[in-house]
Coordinates of C-alpha atoms and ligand atoms in Angstrom, one line a residue:
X1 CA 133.6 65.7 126.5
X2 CA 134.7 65.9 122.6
X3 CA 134.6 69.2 121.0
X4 CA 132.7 69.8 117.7
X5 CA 133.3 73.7 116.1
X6 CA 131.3 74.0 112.9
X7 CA 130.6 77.1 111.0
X8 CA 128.1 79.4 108.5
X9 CA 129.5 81.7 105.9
X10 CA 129.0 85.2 107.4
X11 CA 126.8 86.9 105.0
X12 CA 127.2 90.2 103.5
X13 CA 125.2 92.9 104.8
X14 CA 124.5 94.6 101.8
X15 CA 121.1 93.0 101.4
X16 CA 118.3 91.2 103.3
X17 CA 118.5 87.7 104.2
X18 CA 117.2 85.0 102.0
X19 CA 116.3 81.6 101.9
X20 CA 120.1 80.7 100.3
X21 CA 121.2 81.8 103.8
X22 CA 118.3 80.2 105.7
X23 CA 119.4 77.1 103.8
X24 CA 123.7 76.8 104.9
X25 CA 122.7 78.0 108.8
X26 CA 119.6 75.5 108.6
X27 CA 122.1 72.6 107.4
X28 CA 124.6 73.7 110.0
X29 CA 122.0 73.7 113.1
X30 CA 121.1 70.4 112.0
X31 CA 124.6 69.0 112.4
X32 CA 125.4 71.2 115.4
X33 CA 122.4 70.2 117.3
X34 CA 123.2 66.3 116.1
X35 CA 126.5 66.3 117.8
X36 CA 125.1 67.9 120.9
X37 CA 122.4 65.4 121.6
X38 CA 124.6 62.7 120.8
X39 CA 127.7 63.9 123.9
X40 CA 130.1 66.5 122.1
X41 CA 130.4 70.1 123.5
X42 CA 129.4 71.8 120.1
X43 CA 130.5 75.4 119.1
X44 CA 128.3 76.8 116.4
X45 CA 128.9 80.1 114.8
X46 CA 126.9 82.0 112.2
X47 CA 127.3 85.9 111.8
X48 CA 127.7 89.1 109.7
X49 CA 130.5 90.2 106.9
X50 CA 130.3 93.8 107.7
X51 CA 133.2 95.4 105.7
X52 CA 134.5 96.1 102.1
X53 CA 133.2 98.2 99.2
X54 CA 130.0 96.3 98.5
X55 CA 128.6 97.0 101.9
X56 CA 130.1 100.8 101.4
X57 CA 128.6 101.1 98.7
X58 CA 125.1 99.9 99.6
X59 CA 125.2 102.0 103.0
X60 CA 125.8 105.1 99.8
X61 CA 123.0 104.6 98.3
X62 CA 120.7 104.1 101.4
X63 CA 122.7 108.1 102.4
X64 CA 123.8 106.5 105.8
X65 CA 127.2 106.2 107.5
X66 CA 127.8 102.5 106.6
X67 CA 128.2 102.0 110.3
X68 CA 124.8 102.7 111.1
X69 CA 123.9 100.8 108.0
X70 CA 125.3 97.7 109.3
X71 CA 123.9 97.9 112.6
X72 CA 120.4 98.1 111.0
X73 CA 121.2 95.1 108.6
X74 CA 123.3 92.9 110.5
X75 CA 119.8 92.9 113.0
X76 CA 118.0 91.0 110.4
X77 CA 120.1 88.4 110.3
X78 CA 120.6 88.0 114.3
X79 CA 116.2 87.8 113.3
X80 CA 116.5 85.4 111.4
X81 CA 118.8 83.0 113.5
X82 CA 116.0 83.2 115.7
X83 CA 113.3 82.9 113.9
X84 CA 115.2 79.5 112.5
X85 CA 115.7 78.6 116.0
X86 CA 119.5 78.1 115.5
X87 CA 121.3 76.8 118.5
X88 CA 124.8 78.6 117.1
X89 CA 126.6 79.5 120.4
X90 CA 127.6 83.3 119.3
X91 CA 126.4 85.7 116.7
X92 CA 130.3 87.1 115.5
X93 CA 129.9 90.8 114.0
X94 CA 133.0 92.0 111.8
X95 CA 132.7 95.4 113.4
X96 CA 133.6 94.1 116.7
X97 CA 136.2 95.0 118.6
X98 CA 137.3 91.3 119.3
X99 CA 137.7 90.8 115.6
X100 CA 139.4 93.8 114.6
X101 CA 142.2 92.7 117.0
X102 CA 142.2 89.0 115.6
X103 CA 142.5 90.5 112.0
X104 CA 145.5 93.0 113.3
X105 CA 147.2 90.1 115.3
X106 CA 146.9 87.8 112.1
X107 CA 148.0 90.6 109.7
X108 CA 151.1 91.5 111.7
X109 CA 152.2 87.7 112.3
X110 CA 152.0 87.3 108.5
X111 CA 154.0 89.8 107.9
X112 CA 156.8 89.0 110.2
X113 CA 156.9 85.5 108.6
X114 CA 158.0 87.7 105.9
X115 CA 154.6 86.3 103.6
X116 CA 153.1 90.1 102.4
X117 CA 155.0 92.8 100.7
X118 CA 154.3 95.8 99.5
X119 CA 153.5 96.6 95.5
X120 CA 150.6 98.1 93.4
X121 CA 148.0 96.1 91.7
X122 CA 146.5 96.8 88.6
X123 CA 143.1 94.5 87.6
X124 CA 139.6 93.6 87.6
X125 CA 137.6 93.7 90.4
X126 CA 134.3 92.7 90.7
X127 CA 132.8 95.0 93.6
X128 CA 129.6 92.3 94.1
X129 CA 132.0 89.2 94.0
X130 CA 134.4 91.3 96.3
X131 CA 137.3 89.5 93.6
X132 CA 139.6 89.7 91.6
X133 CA 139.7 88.5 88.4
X134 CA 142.6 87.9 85.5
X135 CA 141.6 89.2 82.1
X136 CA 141.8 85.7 80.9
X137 CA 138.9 85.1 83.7
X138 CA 136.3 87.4 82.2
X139 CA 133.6 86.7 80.1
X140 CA 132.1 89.2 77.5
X141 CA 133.7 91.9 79.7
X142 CA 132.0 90.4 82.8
X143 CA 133.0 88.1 85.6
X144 CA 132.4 84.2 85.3
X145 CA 129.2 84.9 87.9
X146 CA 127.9 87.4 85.5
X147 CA 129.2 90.7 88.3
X148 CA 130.2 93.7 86.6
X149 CA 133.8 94.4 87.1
X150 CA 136.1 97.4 87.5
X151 CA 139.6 98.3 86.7
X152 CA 141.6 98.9 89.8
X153 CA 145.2 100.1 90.3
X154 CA 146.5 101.1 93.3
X155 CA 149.1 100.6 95.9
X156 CA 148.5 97.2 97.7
X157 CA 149.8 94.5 99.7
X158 CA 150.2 91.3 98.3
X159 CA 149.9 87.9 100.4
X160 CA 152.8 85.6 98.6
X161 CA 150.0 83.0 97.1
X162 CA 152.2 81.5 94.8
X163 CA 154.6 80.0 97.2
X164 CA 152.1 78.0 98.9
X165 CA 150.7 75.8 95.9
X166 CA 153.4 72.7 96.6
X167 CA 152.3 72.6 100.6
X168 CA 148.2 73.3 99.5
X169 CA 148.8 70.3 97.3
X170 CA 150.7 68.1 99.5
X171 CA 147.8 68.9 101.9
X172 CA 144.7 67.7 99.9
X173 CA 146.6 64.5 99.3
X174 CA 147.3 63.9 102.7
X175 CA 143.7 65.0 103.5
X176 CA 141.5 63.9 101.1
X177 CA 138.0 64.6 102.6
X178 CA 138.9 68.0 103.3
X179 CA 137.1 69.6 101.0
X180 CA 133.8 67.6 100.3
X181 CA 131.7 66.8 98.3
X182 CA 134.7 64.9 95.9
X183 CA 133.5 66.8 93.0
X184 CA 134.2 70.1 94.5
X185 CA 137.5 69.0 95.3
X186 CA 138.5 68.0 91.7
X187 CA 137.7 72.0 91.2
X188 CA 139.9 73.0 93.9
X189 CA 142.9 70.7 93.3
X190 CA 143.0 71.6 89.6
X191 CA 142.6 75.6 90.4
X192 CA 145.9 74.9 92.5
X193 CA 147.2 72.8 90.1
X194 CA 146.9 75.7 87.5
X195 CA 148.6 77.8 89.3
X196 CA 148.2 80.2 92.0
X197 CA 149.3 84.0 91.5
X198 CA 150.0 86.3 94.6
X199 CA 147.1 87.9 96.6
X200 CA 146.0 91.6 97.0
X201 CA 145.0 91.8 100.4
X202 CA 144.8 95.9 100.9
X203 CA 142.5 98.4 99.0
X204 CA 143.8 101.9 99.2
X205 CA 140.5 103.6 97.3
X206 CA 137.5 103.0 99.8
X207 CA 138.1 103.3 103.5
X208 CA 134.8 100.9 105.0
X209 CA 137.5 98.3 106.7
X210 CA 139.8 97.4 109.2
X211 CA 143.2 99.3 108.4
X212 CA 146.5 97.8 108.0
X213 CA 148.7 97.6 110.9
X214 CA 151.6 100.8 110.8
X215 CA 149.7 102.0 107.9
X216 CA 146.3 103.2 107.9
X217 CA 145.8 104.2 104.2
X218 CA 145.4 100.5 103.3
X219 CA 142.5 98.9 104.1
X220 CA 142.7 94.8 104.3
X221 CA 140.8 92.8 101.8
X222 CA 137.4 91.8 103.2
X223 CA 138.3 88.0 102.6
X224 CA 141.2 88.0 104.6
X225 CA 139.2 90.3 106.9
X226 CA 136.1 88.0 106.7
X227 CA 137.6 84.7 106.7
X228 CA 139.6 85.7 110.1
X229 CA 136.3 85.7 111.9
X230 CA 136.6 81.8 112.9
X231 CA 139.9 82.6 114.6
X232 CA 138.2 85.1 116.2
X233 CA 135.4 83.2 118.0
X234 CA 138.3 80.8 119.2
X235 CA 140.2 83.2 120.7
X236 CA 142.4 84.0 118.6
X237 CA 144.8 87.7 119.1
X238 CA 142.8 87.7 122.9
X239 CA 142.8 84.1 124.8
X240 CA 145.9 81.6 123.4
X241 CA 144.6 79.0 126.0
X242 CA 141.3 79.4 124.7
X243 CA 142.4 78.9 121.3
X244 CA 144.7 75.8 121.4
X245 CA 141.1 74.2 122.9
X246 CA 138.7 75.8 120.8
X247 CA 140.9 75.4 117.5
X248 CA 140.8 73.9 114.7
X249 CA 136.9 74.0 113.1
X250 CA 135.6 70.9 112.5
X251 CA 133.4 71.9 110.0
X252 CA 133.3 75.4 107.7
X253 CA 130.1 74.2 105.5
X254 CA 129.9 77.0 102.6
X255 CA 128.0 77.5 99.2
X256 CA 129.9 76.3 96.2
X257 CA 130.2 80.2 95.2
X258 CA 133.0 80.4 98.2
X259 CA 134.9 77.3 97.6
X260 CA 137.8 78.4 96.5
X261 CA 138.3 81.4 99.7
X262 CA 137.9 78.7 102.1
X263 CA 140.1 75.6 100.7
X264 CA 142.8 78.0 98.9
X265 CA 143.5 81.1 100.2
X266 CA 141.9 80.2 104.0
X267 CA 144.6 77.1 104.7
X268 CA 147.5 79.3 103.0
X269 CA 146.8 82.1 105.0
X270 CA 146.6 79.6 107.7
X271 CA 150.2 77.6 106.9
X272 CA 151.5 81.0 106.8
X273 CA 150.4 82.2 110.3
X274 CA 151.8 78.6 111.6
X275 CA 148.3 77.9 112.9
X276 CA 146.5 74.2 112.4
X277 CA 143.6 74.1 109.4
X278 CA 140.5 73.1 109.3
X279 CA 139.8 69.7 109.2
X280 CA 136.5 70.0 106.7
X281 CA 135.1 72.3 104.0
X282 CA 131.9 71.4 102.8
X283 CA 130.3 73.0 99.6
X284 CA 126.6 72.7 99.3
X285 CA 124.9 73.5 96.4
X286 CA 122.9 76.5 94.9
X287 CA 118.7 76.7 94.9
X288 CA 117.0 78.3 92.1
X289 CA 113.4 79.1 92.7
X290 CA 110.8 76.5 90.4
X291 CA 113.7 76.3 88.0
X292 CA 115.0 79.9 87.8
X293 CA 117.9 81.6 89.1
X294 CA 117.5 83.4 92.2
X295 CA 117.6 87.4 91.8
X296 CA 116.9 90.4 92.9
X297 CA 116.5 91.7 89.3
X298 CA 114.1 88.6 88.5
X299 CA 111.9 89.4 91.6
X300 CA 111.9 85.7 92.8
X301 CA 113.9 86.0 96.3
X302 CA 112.3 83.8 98.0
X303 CA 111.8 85.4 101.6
X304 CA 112.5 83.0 104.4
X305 CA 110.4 84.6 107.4
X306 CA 107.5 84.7 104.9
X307 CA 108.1 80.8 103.9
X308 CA 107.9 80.1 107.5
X309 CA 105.1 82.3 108.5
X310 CA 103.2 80.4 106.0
X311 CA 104.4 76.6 105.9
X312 CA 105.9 76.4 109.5
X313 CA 109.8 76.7 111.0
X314 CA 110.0 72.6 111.3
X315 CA 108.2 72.0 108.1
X316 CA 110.5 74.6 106.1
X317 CA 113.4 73.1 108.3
X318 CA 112.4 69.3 107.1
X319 CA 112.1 70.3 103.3
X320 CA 115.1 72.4 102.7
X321 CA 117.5 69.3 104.1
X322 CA 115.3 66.5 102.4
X323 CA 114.7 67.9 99.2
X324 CA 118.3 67.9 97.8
X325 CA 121.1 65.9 98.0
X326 CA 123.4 67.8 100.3
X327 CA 126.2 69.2 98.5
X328 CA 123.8 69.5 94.8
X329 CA 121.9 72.2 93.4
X330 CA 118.5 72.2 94.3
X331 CA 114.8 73.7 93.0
X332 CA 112.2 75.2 95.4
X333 CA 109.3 74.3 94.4
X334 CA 106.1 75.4 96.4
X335 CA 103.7 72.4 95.5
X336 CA 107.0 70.0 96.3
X337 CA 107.4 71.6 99.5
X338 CA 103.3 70.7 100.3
X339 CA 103.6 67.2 98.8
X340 CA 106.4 66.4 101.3
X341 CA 104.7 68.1 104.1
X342 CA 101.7 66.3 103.1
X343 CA 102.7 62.5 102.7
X344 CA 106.1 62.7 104.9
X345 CA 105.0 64.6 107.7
X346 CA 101.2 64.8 108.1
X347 CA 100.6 61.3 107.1
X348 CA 103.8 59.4 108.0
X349 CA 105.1 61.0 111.0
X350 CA 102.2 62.8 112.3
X351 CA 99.4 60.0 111.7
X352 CA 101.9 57.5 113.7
X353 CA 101.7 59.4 116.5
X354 CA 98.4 60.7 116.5
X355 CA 97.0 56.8 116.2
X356 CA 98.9 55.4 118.8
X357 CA 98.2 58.2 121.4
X358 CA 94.6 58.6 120.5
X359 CA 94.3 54.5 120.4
X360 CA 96.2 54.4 124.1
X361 CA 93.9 57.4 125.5
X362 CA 91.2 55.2 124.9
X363 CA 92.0 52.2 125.5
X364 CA 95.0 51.7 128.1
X365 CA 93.4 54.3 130.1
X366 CA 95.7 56.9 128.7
X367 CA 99.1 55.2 130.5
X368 CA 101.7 53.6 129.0
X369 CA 100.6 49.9 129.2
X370 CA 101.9 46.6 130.5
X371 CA 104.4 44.3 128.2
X372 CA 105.1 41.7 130.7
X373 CA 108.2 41.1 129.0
X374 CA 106.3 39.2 126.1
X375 CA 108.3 40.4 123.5
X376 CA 108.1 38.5 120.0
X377 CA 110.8 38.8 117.0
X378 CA 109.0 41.4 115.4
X379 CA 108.8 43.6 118.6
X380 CA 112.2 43.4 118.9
X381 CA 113.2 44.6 115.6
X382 CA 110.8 47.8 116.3
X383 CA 112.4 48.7 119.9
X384 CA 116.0 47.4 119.5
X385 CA 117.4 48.7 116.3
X386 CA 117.6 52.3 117.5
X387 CA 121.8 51.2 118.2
X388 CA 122.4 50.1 114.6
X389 CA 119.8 53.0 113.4
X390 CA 121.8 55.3 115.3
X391 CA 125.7 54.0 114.0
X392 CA 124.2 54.4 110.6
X393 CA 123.2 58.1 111.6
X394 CA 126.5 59.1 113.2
X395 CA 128.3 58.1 110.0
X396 CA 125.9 59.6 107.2
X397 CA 126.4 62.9 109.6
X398 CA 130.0 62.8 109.4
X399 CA 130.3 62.7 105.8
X400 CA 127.5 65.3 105.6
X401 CA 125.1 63.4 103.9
X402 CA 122.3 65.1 105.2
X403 CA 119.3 64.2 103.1
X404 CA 120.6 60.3 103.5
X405 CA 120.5 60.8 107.5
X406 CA 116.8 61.8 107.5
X407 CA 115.7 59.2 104.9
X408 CA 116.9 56.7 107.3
X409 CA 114.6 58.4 110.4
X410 CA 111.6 58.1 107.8
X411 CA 112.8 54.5 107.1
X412 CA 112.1 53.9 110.6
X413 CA 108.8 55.6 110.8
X414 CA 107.7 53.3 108.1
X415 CA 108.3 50.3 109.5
X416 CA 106.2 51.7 112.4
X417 CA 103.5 52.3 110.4
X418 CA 103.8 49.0 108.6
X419 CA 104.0 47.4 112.1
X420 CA 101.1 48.6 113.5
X421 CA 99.1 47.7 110.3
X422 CA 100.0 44.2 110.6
X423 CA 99.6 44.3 114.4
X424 CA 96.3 45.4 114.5
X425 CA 95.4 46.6 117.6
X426 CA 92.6 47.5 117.2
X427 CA 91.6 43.7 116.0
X428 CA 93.3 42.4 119.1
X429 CA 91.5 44.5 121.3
X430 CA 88.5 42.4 121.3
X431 CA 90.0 38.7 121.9
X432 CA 94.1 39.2 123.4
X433 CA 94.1 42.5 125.6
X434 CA 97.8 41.4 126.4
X435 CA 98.8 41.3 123.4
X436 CA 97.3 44.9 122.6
X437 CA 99.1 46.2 125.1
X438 CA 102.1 44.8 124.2
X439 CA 102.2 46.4 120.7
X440 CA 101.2 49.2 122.0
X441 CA 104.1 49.2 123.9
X442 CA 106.5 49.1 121.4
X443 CA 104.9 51.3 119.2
X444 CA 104.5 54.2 122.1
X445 CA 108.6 53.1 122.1
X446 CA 109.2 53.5 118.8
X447 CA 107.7 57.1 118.9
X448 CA 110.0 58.1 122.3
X449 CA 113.0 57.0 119.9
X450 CA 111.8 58.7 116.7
X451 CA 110.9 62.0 118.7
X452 CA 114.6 61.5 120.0
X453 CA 116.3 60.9 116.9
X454 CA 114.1 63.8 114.7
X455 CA 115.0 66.9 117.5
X456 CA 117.8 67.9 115.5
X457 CA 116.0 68.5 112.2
X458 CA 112.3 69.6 114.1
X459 CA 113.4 71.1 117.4
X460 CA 109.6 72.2 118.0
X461 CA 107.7 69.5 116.8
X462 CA 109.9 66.7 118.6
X463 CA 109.3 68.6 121.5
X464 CA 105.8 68.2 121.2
X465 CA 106.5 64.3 121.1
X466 CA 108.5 64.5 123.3
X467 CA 106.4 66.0 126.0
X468 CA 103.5 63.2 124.9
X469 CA 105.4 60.7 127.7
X470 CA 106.5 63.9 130.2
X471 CA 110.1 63.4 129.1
X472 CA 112.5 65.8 130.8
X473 CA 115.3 67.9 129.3
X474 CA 117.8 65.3 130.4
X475 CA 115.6 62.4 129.0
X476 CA 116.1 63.7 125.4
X477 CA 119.8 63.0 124.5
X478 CA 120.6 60.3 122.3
X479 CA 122.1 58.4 125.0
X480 CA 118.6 58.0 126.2
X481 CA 117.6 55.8 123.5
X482 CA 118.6 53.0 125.5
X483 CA 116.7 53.4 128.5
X484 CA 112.9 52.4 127.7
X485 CA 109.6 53.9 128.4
X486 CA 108.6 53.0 132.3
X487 CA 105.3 51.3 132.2
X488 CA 102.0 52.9 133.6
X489 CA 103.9 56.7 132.5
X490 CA 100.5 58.9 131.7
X491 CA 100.3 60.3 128.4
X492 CA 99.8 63.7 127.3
X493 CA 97.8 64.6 124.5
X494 CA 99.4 67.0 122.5
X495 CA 98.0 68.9 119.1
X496 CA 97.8 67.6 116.0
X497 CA 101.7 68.0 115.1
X498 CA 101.5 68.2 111.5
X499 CA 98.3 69.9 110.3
X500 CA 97.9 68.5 106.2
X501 CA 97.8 72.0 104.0
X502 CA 95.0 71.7 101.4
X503 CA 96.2 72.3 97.8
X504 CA 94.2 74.9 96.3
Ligands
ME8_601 O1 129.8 85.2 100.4 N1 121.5 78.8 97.2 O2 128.4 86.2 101.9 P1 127.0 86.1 101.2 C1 122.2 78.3 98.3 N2 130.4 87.3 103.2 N3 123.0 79.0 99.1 C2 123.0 80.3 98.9 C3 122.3 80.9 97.9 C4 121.5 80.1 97.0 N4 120.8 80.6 96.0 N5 122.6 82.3 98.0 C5 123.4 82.4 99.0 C6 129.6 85.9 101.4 N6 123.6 81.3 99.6 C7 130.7 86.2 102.3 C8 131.1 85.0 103.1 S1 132.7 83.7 104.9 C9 134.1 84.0 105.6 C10 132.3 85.2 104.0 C11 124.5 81.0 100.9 O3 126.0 86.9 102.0 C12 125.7 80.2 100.6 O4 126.1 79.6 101.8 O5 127.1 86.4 99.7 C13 126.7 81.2 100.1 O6 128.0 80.7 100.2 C14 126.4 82.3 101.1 O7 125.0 82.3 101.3 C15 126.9 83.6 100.6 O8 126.5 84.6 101.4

């Protein structure tokens, strides 16, 4: 069995979950559960940032000892992996003990390769960016995302950056979908390109981290602490046979605001530490909510257990990926949300299925029917093309072209629909029974395949389809595609799927 490791940023802790981090995990389930239905052993991990000063800082104003602050915070987010029904295969907390000893082993074999020394920095920091920033950087006094920044000078190590620009370059061109989409790695390569300028990695003037090995008044940066955690989960500092199999990631998908972490200092820090890189960073894009930036300050976060308290999980699962171009910035837009819930799933997807099951219940006595083999072009077309349907899947999922991969499912639902409009059944039922049940047939076929090949973006709901012909857990993986629907199976009925939301 092939091995797929794919990861989610872990998010800060200094503030509730919201639909921006609904959206990456959402985007990485999809993949993860993609590759496990279709044979690999997948490793999917999600979890919770936990240290540095903006976390110390918010535990400061909520007058609790930051570690009891985490703890409380860090639970909403394990909530909300399951109220998103994630199938991520650990839940990686920076305050664990596995991690801490990952971040010490990485720290120390840095520094024997002779890569940090020690010096004192004097800068701008933003506290909310957890950055650094060059005067040259700022903007009206600010940082480019708008963050307040502070001046900083201290004692601190330094991570030598600057000697790792030739090998980062050489890199991207020997690698060029490393960092996807191509846009974002225009950005990165001419970042490098400009120059790179050695790392702080130690804060001596807060103390919410894990300290530096032989000398605990440093604290290590929270990137270099943060970014560690996918070593961790592999093994890293605890298991070296578990982490020659469980390493490299295949996949780190990020937001755009943490490109430059993951494809810059992430695969020096890596080079450095002899260890193999990633082979993939993907940077999707940023939402605004119906055309406004998402804040705090503008009231307008949009809440992600309320959006699927009210909507559904699978319906808020199907318009997140859908709605943008993975890897572009994206609106939310409530009545956008309904439209597509509406015409995609209600009428489309649900209506399929709800006319051929309720058409069969009455009149193939509720049992798959009888084919006889009679097949005609146009039959073939609807229960064959899953292997072509399927190759074209694999390879929009491997370039991460999410919103591509589920237009071609509803491609195939169309042509269902179109089918059984010019098929008729219900005309045929009253002069060529045989041929009734033989479009039937294919139809009931077509919906086995589409429930198949929809699980990974509506766990729930392709259950539900799922369960119409009594399929078991091993009758579900793409691999069954192939293997047809046994006549005379008895169907279940199942709920409407997709209940239509009026629009007020
Ligand atoms: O940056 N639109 O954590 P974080 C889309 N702890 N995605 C959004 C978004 C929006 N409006 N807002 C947030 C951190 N995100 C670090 C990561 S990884 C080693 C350390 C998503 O809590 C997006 O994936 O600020 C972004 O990169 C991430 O949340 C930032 O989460």
């Amino acid at each position: 069995m092939k091995n797929f490791y794919i990861t989610t940023p872990i998010y800060y802790v200094n503030d509730s979950p919201h639909i921006g981090h609904a959206y990456t995990s959402l985007c990485c389930d999809y993949i993860a559960r993609f590759k496990s239905l279709d044979g690999y052993d997948v490793r999917f991990l999600t979890g919770t940032d936990e240290h540095g000063q903006k976390v110390e800082n918010a535990a400061n104003i909520k007058q609790i000892k930051p570690k009891d602050f985490v703890d409380e915070v860090s639970e909403n987010f394990l909530k909300l992996t399951n109220v998103l029904n994630l199938s991520n295969t650990d839940f990686i907390r920076t305050t664990q003990e596995r991690h801490l000893k990952s971040c010490e082993h990485l720290w120390s074999k840095l520094f024997s390769n002779g890569h940090i020394y020690l010096d004192n920095y004097s800068g701008w920091y933003s506290v909310r960016d957890e950055t650094y920033f060059q005067e040259s950087e700022l903007i009206n006094g600010k940082a480019p995302t708008g963050a307040e920044v502070v001046w900083v000078e201290e004692p601190s190590y330094f991570f030598n950056l600057s000697k790792w620009q030739d090998k980062l370059l050489v890199f991207y061109n020997n690698n060029p979908e490393f960092i996807l989409p191509r846009s974002r790695r225009n950005e990165v390569l001419n970042f490098v390109k400009g120059g790179l300028k050695d790392l702080s990695i130690s804060r001596t003037s807060f103390s919410w981290g894990i300290k530096v090995p032989n000398d605990s008044k440093h604290i290590m940066y929270v990137w270099l602490d943060a970014l560690t955690n996918y070593i961790t989960y592999s093994g890293y500092g605890s298991n070296e046979n578990d982490f020659k199999n469980n390493w490299p990631a295949d996949l780190h998908v990020v937001g755009k605001d943490i490109l430059r972490f993951h494809t810059v200092y992430w695969p020096a820090f890596l080079m450095a530490a002899d260890l193999p890189l990633p082979k993939r960073v993907f940077a999707h894009g940023w939402w605004t909510n119906e055309g406004e930036k998402i804040s705090k300050s503008l009231g307008n976060v949009i809440n992600p257990f309320d959006l699927i308290d009210q909507y559904g999980l699978d319906q808020v699962r199907y318009f997140l990926l859908r709605e943008v171009p993975f890897g572009n910035d994206g609106d939310f837009s409530k009545s956008h949300l309904v439209q597509r819930i509406n015409s995609e799933l209600a009428n489309n997807l649900g209506n399929l299925v709800q006319r051929v099951t309720s058409f069969c219940l009455k009149n193939t006595m509720g049992k798959v029917p009888d084919h006889k083999d009679k097949f005609n072009k146009k039959d073939l077309e609807i229960i064959n093309s899953f292997e072509t349907e399927l190759s074209t899947l694999r390879k929009l999922i491997d370039k991460q072209k999410l919103d591509e991969s589920l237009k071609e499912i509803w491609i195939k639902i169309t042509k269902s629909n179109k089918y059984i409009d010019d098929q008729a059944p219900w005309n045929l039922k009253n002069d060529d029974i045989e041929r009734m049940n033989t479009v039937l047939y294919c139809l009931l076929e077509s919906i086995r395949q589409i429930g198949i090949l929809i699980q990974p973006i509506m766990p729930n709901s392709s259950s539900k389809i799922l369960d119409i012909f009594g399929l078991q857990a091993n009758q579900r993986s793409f691999k069954e595609l192939a293997s047809k629907l046994i006549v005379g199976t008895n169907l279940i009925k199942q709920d409407v799927i997709f209940p239509r939301i009026e629009i007020q």
